[in-house]
PDB file of C-alpha atoms in Angstrom:
ATOM      1  CA  UNK A   1      -0.007  -0.016  -0.032  1.00 91.00           C
ATOM      2  CA  UNK A   2       1.435   3.241  -0.984  1.00 94.00           C
ATOM      3  CA  UNK A   3       0.775   6.037   1.754  1.00 96.00           C
ATOM      4  CA  UNK A   4       0.144   9.534   0.431  1.00 96.00           C
ATOM      5  CA  UNK A   5      -0.045  13.003   2.086  1.00 96.00           C
ATOM      6  CA  UNK A   6      -1.757  15.823   0.203  1.00 96.00           C
ATOM      7  CA  UNK A   7      -0.629  19.293   0.916  1.00 95.00           C
ATOM      8  CA  UNK A   8      -2.560  22.165  -0.901  1.00 94.00           C
ATOM      9  CA  UNK A   9      -4.089  25.396   0.761  1.00 92.00           C
ATOM     10  CA  UNK A  10      -7.228  24.830  -1.371  1.00 91.00           C
ATOM     11  CA  UNK A  11      -9.636  22.460   0.380  1.00 92.00           C
ATOM     12  CA  UNK A  12     -11.417  21.486  -2.901  1.00 91.00           C
ATOM     13  CA  UNK A  13      -8.158  20.561  -4.416  1.00 89.00           C
ATOM     14  CA  UNK A  14      -6.819  18.494  -1.550  1.00 91.00           C
ATOM     15  CA  UNK A  15     -10.276  16.678  -1.338  1.00 92.00           C
ATOM     16  CA  UNK A  16     -10.348  15.938  -5.053  1.00 92.00           C
ATOM     17  CA  UNK A  17      -6.853  14.435  -5.262  1.00 93.00           C
ATOM     18  CA  UNK A  18      -7.558  12.438  -2.007  1.00 94.00           C
ATOM     19  CA  UNK A  19     -10.903  11.110  -3.451  1.00 94.00           C
ATOM     20  CA  UNK A  20      -9.069  10.109  -6.562  1.00 94.00           C
ATOM     21  CA  UNK A  21      -6.251   8.481  -4.942  1.00 95.00           C
ATOM     22  CA  UNK A  22      -8.496   6.321  -2.426  1.00 94.00           C
ATOM     23  CA  UNK A  23     -10.215   4.989  -5.159  1.00 94.00           C
ATOM     24  CA  UNK A  24      -7.317   2.775  -5.970  1.00 94.00           C
ATOM     25  CA  UNK A  25      -6.689  -0.360  -4.002  1.00 93.00           C
ATOM     26  CA  UNK A  26      -2.900   0.109  -3.843  1.00 95.00           C
ATOM     27  CA  UNK A  27      -3.013   3.733  -2.654  1.00 95.00           C
ATOM     28  CA  UNK A  28      -4.050   5.346   0.535  1.00 95.00           C
ATOM     29  CA  UNK A  29      -4.297   8.918   1.479  1.00 96.00           C
ATOM     30  CA  UNK A  30      -3.141   9.045   5.059  1.00 95.00           C
ATOM     31  CA  UNK A  31      -3.306  12.864   5.766  1.00 95.00           C
ATOM     32  CA  UNK A  32      -4.092  16.259   4.364  1.00 95.00           C
ATOM     33  CA  UNK A  33      -2.245  19.740   5.157  1.00 95.00           C
ATOM     34  CA  UNK A  34      -3.177  23.175   4.338  1.00 94.00           C
ATOM     35  CA  UNK A  35       0.354  24.517   4.366  1.00 93.00           C
ATOM     36  CA  UNK A  36       3.982  23.829   4.494  1.00 92.00           C
ATOM     37  CA  UNK A  37       4.184  24.004   8.302  1.00 94.00           C
ATOM     38  CA  UNK A  38       1.219  21.456   8.437  1.00 95.00           C
ATOM     39  CA  UNK A  39       2.812  19.449   5.787  1.00 94.00           C
ATOM     40  CA  UNK A  40       5.979  18.914   7.615  1.00 93.00           C
ATOM     41  CA  UNK A  41       4.361  18.070  10.877  1.00 94.00           C
ATOM     42  CA  UNK A  42       2.179  15.656   9.208  1.00 94.00           C
ATOM     43  CA  UNK A  43       4.719  14.050   7.180  1.00 94.00           C
ATOM     44  CA  UNK A  44       7.082  13.607  10.480  1.00 92.00           C
ATOM     45  CA  UNK A  45       3.931  11.933  12.196  1.00 93.00           C
ATOM     46  CA  UNK A  46       2.590   9.729   9.418  1.00 92.00           C
ATOM     47  CA  UNK A  47       5.566   8.961   7.334  1.00 93.00           C
ATOM     48  CA  UNK A  48       4.040   8.799   4.017  1.00 94.00           C
ATOM     49  CA  UNK A  49       5.774   7.233   0.790  1.00 94.00           C
ATOM     50  CA  UNK A  50       4.844  10.408  -1.080  1.00 94.00           C
ATOM     51  CA  UNK A  51       3.703  13.775  -0.393  1.00 94.00           C
ATOM     52  CA  UNK A  52       1.979  15.831  -2.965  1.00 94.00           C
ATOM     53  CA  UNK A  53       2.997  19.397  -2.427  1.00 91.00           C
ATOM     54  CA  UNK A  54       1.530  22.512  -3.737  1.00 90.00           C
ATOM     55  CA  UNK A  55       4.162  25.297  -4.455  1.00 87.00           C
ATOM     56  CA  UNK A  56       2.038  28.266  -3.390  1.00 87.00           C
ATOM     57  CA  UNK A  57       0.852  27.905   0.240  1.00 89.00           C
ATOM     58  CA  UNK A  58       0.769  30.132   3.339  1.00 86.00           C
ATOM     59  CA  UNK A  59       3.095  29.855   6.361  1.00 86.00           C
ATOM     60  CA  UNK A  60       5.733  27.933   4.354  1.00 89.00           C
ATOM     61  CA  UNK A  61       5.478  27.353   0.804  1.00 89.00           C
ATOM     62  CA  UNK A  62       6.117  23.953  -0.944  1.00 88.00           C
ATOM     63  CA  UNK A  63       9.562  24.589  -1.922  1.00 88.00           C
ATOM     64  CA  UNK A  64      10.784  25.122   1.480  1.00 90.00           C
ATOM     65  CA  UNK A  65       8.782  22.585   3.038  1.00 91.00           C
ATOM     66  CA  UNK A  66      10.010  20.141   0.329  1.00 90.00           C
ATOM     67  CA  UNK A  67      13.537  21.146   1.224  1.00 88.00           C
ATOM     68  CA  UNK A  68      13.235  20.302   4.780  1.00 89.00           C
ATOM     69  CA  UNK A  69      11.507  16.928   3.976  1.00 89.00           C
ATOM     70  CA  UNK A  70      14.211  15.620   1.489  1.00 86.00           C
ATOM     71  CA  UNK A  71      16.966  16.932   4.010  1.00 84.00           C
ATOM     72  CA  UNK A  72      15.730  15.975   7.252  1.00 79.00           C
ATOM     73  CA  UNK A  73      16.745  12.767   9.092  1.00 81.00           C
ATOM     74  CA  UNK A  74      13.301  12.159  10.535  1.00 82.00           C
ATOM     75  CA  UNK A  75      11.568  11.924   6.933  1.00 81.00           C
ATOM     76  CA  UNK A  76      14.262   9.854   5.237  1.00 79.00           C
ATOM     77  CA  UNK A  77      12.512   8.103   2.520  1.00 82.00           C
ATOM     78  CA  UNK A  78       9.689  10.552   2.083  1.00 88.00           C
ATOM     79  CA  UNK A  79       9.466  11.700  -1.535  1.00 89.00           C
ATOM     80  CA  UNK A  80       8.038  14.791  -2.715  1.00 90.00           C
ATOM     81  CA  UNK A  81       5.871  15.465  -6.002  1.00 89.00           C
ATOM     82  CA  UNK A  82       5.400  19.174  -6.730  1.00 86.00           C
ATOM     83  CA  UNK A  83       1.752  20.189  -7.715  1.00 82.00           C
ATOM     84  CA  UNK A  84       2.019  23.068 -10.150  1.00 77.00           C
ATOM     85  CA  UNK A  85       0.167  25.252 -12.717  1.00 75.00           C
ATOM     86  CA  UNK A  86       2.737  25.351 -15.397  1.00 62.00           C
ATOM     87  CA  UNK A  87       1.576  28.822 -16.577  1.00 55.00           C
ATOM     88  CA  UNK A  88       1.685  30.548 -13.265  1.00 58.00           C
ATOM     89  CA  UNK A  89       4.512  28.870 -10.972  1.00 59.00           C
ATOM     90  CA  UNK A  90       7.968  30.358 -11.431  1.00 63.00           C
ATOM     91  CA  UNK A  91       9.750  28.151  -8.784  1.00 68.00           C
ATOM     92  CA  UNK A  92       9.906  24.797 -10.379  1.00 67.00           C
ATOM     93  CA  UNK A  93      13.658  24.911 -10.920  1.00 68.00           C
ATOM     94  CA  UNK A  94      14.188  25.540  -7.164  1.00 75.00           C
ATOM     95  CA  UNK A  95      11.827  22.947  -6.283  1.00 74.00           C
ATOM     96  CA  UNK A  96      14.296  20.517  -8.119  1.00 73.00           C
ATOM     97  CA  UNK A  97      16.999  21.842  -6.206  1.00 75.00           C
ATOM     98  CA  UNK A  98      14.954  21.342  -3.055  1.00 79.00           C
ATOM     99  CA  UNK A  99      15.088  17.760  -3.848  1.00 81.00           C
ATOM    100  CA  UNK A 100      11.528  17.136  -5.382  1.00 82.00           C
ATOM    101  CA  UNK A 101      11.083  13.816  -7.200  1.00 81.00           C
ATOM    102  CA  UNK A 102       8.702  15.196  -9.931  1.00 79.00           C
ATOM    103  CA  UNK A 103       6.088  17.459 -11.075  1.00 77.00           C
ATOM    104  CA  UNK A 104       2.304  17.109 -11.736  1.00 78.00           C
ATOM    105  CA  UNK A 105      -0.066  19.687 -13.333  1.00 79.00           C
ATOM    106  CA  UNK A 106      -3.260  20.219 -11.315  1.00 82.00           C
ATOM    107  CA  UNK A 107      -5.397  19.371 -14.362  1.00 82.00           C
ATOM    108  CA  UNK A 108      -4.009  15.679 -14.504  1.00 83.00           C
ATOM    109  CA  UNK A 109      -6.169  12.990 -15.338  1.00 87.00           C
ATOM    110  CA  UNK A 110      -7.020  10.639 -12.461  1.00 89.00           C
ATOM    111  CA  UNK A 111      -5.365   7.505 -13.830  1.00 89.00           C
ATOM    112  CA  UNK A 112      -2.230   9.575 -14.471  1.00 85.00           C
ATOM    113  CA  UNK A 113      -2.266  10.823 -11.228  1.00 88.00           C
ATOM    114  CA  UNK A 114      -2.285   7.358  -9.782  1.00 90.00           C
ATOM    115  CA  UNK A 115       0.446   6.195 -12.213  1.00 87.00           C
ATOM    116  CA  UNK A 116       2.633   9.219 -11.122  1.00 85.00           C
ATOM    117  CA  UNK A 117       2.407   8.314  -7.356  1.00 90.00           C
ATOM    118  CA  UNK A 118       3.205   4.690  -8.063  1.00 88.00           C
ATOM    119  CA  UNK A 119       6.379   5.914 -10.183  1.00 82.00           C
ATOM    120  CA  UNK A 120       7.683   8.041  -7.469  1.00 84.00           C
ATOM    121  CA  UNK A 121       6.847   5.526  -4.799  1.00 85.00           C
ATOM    122  CA  UNK A 122       8.845   2.929  -6.582  1.00 79.00           C
ATOM    123  CA  UNK A 123      12.015   5.112  -6.482  1.00 74.00           C
ATOM    124  CA  UNK A 124      12.124   6.699  -9.703  1.00 69.00           C
ATOM    125  CA  UNK A 125      11.413  10.439 -10.646  1.00 67.00           C
ATOM    126  CA  UNK A 126       8.430  11.629 -12.634  1.00 66.00           C
ATOM    127  CA  UNK A 127      10.038  12.939 -15.764  1.00 56.00           C
ATOM    128  CA  UNK A 128       6.961  12.400 -18.090  1.00 50.00           C
ATOM    129  CA  UNK A 129       7.515  13.920 -21.470  1.00 50.00           C
ATOM    130  CA  UNK A 130       4.229  15.777 -21.393  1.00 49.00           C
ATOM    131  CA  UNK A 131       5.407  17.727 -18.277  1.00 52.00           C
ATOM    132  CA  UNK A 132       9.104  17.579 -17.635  1.00 54.00           C
ATOM    133  CA  UNK A 133      10.589  18.519 -21.061  1.00 56.00           C
ATOM    134  CA  UNK A 134       8.759  21.868 -20.897  1.00 57.00           C
ATOM    135  CA  UNK A 135       9.740  22.383 -17.220  1.00 56.00           C
ATOM    136  CA  UNK A 136      13.328  21.637 -17.881  1.00 58.00           C
ATOM    137  CA  UNK A 137      13.414  23.918 -21.002  1.00 59.00           C
ATOM    138  CA  UNK A 138      11.752  26.718 -19.266  1.00 57.00           C
ATOM    139  CA  UNK A 139      13.283  26.554 -15.804  1.00 54.00           C
ATOM    140  CA  UNK A 140      16.386  24.791 -16.012  1.00 54.00           C
ATOM    141  CA  UNK A 141      18.091  27.506 -18.105  1.00 57.00           C
ATOM    142  CA  UNK A 142      17.945  29.681 -14.991  1.00 55.00           C
ATOM    143  CA  UNK A 143      21.135  27.895 -13.659  1.00 52.00           C
ATOM    144  CA  UNK A 144      24.358  29.079 -14.761  1.00 53.00           C
ATOM    145  CA  UNK A 145      26.568  26.068 -15.609  1.00 50.00           C
ATOM    146  CA  UNK A 146      30.141  26.479 -15.868  1.00 50.00           C
ATOM    147  CA  UNK A 147      32.178  27.068 -19.020  1.00 48.00           C
ATOM    148  CA  UNK A 148      33.954  23.626 -18.773  1.00 50.00           C
ATOM    149  CA  UNK A 149      32.421  20.285 -17.673  1.00 54.00           C
ATOM    150  CA  UNK A 150      32.851  19.668 -14.025  1.00 62.00           C
ATOM    151  CA  UNK A 151      35.438  17.262 -12.669  1.00 70.00           C
ATOM    152  CA  UNK A 152      32.817  14.982 -11.395  1.00 73.00           C
ATOM    153  CA  UNK A 153      31.904  14.007 -15.206  1.00 79.00           C
ATOM    154  CA  UNK A 154      35.680  12.614 -15.456  1.00 83.00           C
ATOM    155  CA  UNK A 155      34.424   9.580 -13.366  1.00 86.00           C
ATOM    156  CA  UNK A 156      31.879   8.721 -16.098  1.00 91.00           C
ATOM    157  CA  UNK A 157      32.336   6.680 -19.278  1.00 92.00           C
ATOM    158  CA  UNK A 158      31.522   8.167 -22.590  1.00 92.00           C
ATOM    159  CA  UNK A 159      28.467   6.170 -22.712  1.00 94.00           C
ATOM    160  CA  UNK A 160      27.280   7.112 -19.167  1.00 93.00           C
ATOM    161  CA  UNK A 161      27.884  10.765 -20.318  1.00 92.00           C
ATOM    162  CA  UNK A 162      25.662  10.414 -23.242  1.00 92.00           C
ATOM    163  CA  UNK A 163      22.903   8.803 -21.121  1.00 93.00           C
ATOM    164  CA  UNK A 164      23.261  11.606 -18.485  1.00 91.00           C
ATOM    165  CA  UNK A 165      22.664  14.067 -21.402  1.00 88.00           C
ATOM    166  CA  UNK A 166      19.766  12.095 -22.596  1.00 89.00           C
ATOM    167  CA  UNK A 167      18.063  12.020 -19.045  1.00 86.00           C
ATOM    168  CA  UNK A 168      18.629  15.816 -18.901  1.00 81.00           C
ATOM    169  CA  UNK A 169      16.552  16.244 -21.920  1.00 79.00           C
ATOM    170  CA  UNK A 170      13.732  14.483 -20.228  1.00 74.00           C
ATOM    171  CA  UNK A 171      14.172  11.100 -22.085  1.00 80.00           C
ATOM    172  CA  UNK A 172      12.797   7.967 -20.606  1.00 79.00           C
ATOM    173  CA  UNK A 173      14.771   4.744 -20.547  1.00 84.00           C
ATOM    174  CA  UNK A 174      12.806   3.359 -23.547  1.00 85.00           C
ATOM    175  CA  UNK A 175      13.472   6.597 -25.604  1.00 87.00           C
ATOM    176  CA  UNK A 176      17.202   6.406 -24.648  1.00 91.00           C
ATOM    177  CA  UNK A 177      17.493   2.964 -25.896  1.00 92.00           C
ATOM    178  CA  UNK A 178      15.798   3.723 -28.997  1.00 93.00           C
ATOM    179  CA  UNK A 179      18.016   6.802 -29.605  1.00 93.00           C
ATOM    180  CA  UNK A 180      21.293   4.907 -28.838  1.00 93.00           C
ATOM    181  CA  UNK A 181      20.460   1.660 -30.386  1.00 93.00           C
ATOM    182  CA  UNK A 182      20.999  -0.262 -27.064  1.00 93.00           C
ATOM    183  CA  UNK A 183      18.626  -2.377 -25.259  1.00 93.00           C
ATOM    184  CA  UNK A 184      16.370  -1.108 -22.358  1.00 89.00           C
ATOM    185  CA  UNK A 185      18.244  -3.162 -19.720  1.00 90.00           C
ATOM    186  CA  UNK A 186      21.526  -1.706 -20.882  1.00 93.00           C
ATOM    187  CA  UNK A 187      19.990   1.855 -20.427  1.00 92.00           C
ATOM    188  CA  UNK A 188      18.770   0.906 -16.981  1.00 89.00           C
ATOM    189  CA  UNK A 189      22.082  -0.282 -15.964  1.00 92.00           C
ATOM    190  CA  UNK A 190      23.889   2.828 -17.048  1.00 93.00           C
ATOM    191  CA  UNK A 191      21.302   4.993 -15.208  1.00 91.00           C
ATOM    192  CA  UNK A 192      21.681   2.855 -11.895  1.00 89.00           C
ATOM    193  CA  UNK A 193      25.598   3.318 -12.401  1.00 92.00           C
ATOM    194  CA  UNK A 194      25.197   7.260 -12.879  1.00 91.00           C
ATOM    195  CA  UNK A 195      23.143   7.314  -9.499  1.00 87.00           C
ATOM    196  CA  UNK A 196      25.686   5.433  -7.675  1.00 88.00           C
ATOM    197  CA  UNK A 197      28.817   7.559  -9.224  1.00 89.00           C
ATOM    198  CA  UNK A 198      27.150  10.915  -8.889  1.00 89.00           C
ATOM    199  CA  UNK A 199      25.517  10.156  -5.361  1.00 84.00           C
ATOM    200  CA  UNK A 200      22.010  11.083  -6.940  1.00 81.00           C
ATOM    201  CA  UNK A 201      18.735   9.887  -5.415  1.00 75.00           C
ATOM    202  CA  UNK A 202      16.760   9.716  -8.485  1.00 75.00           C
ATOM    203  CA  UNK A 203      16.560  11.115 -12.072  1.00 77.00           C
ATOM    204  CA  UNK A 204      15.367  14.594 -11.117  1.00 73.00           C
ATOM    205  CA  UNK A 205      18.719  15.008  -9.202  1.00 77.00           C
ATOM    206  CA  UNK A 206      20.583  13.627 -12.353  1.00 83.00           C
ATOM    207  CA  UNK A 207      19.191  16.302 -14.429  1.00 78.00           C
ATOM    208  CA  UNK A 208      20.245  18.931 -11.720  1.00 76.00           C
ATOM    209  CA  UNK A 209      23.805  17.636 -11.877  1.00 82.00           C
ATOM    210  CA  UNK A 210      23.909  17.704 -15.720  1.00 82.00           C
ATOM    211  CA  UNK A 211      22.917  21.278 -15.729  1.00 76.00           C
ATOM    212  CA  UNK A 212      25.271  22.264 -12.921  1.00 75.00           C
ATOM    213  CA  UNK A 213      28.206  20.597 -14.729  1.00 78.00           C
ATOM    214  CA  UNK A 214      27.333  22.299 -17.952  1.00 73.00           C
ATOM    215  CA  UNK A 215      26.744  19.171 -19.679  1.00 73.00           C
ATOM    216  CA  UNK A 216      23.221  20.309 -20.771  1.00 63.00           C
ATOM    217  CA  UNK A 217      21.414  23.668 -21.621  1.00 56.00           C
ATOM    218  CA  UNK A 218      17.870  24.607 -21.416  1.00 49.00           C
TER     219      UNK A 218
END
């Protein structure tokens, strides 16, 4: 059973997401929060697998709450998915830096919402092409990568470097395999190696590393 906490300052939004997720046999909404402070307290008390976190909330915004959740020793393993309205939120890049594992648009279809929760709970980042490519293109360019690749890239093989660049472009493992003419399992092995070598928790952090190292551009 995947345990989910929904944090949003709009009661109707919280209730809608909770109703949708509770309709699935493998997902249970264990709590709701109306602001970042409540979200932190609830996450520490309930230890959900996934927190759906709105960005714009009173008391403490979702970015700051995500930063506390992903770095706090008492919330280890709690994964954050940011809820965003793409056309208005200007802080998605900051959410990546805060440790968010993915993004959802608030008008997401119910089945896609459940699938996203499963993906993140399973240890991957939500880098769906329909959302993340646009997010990366718009917000990752806010970073100022160095003119030359960072030394950390020297630990990677050329193939791993190529895969990291593809991940930074928002490609899935299947898409990377097709582009590089290798098997899906080979790509999965390379991604696992990248996570280990670069000390990244998930694909979202790999994207951040790629941009910070100057490997990719928005």
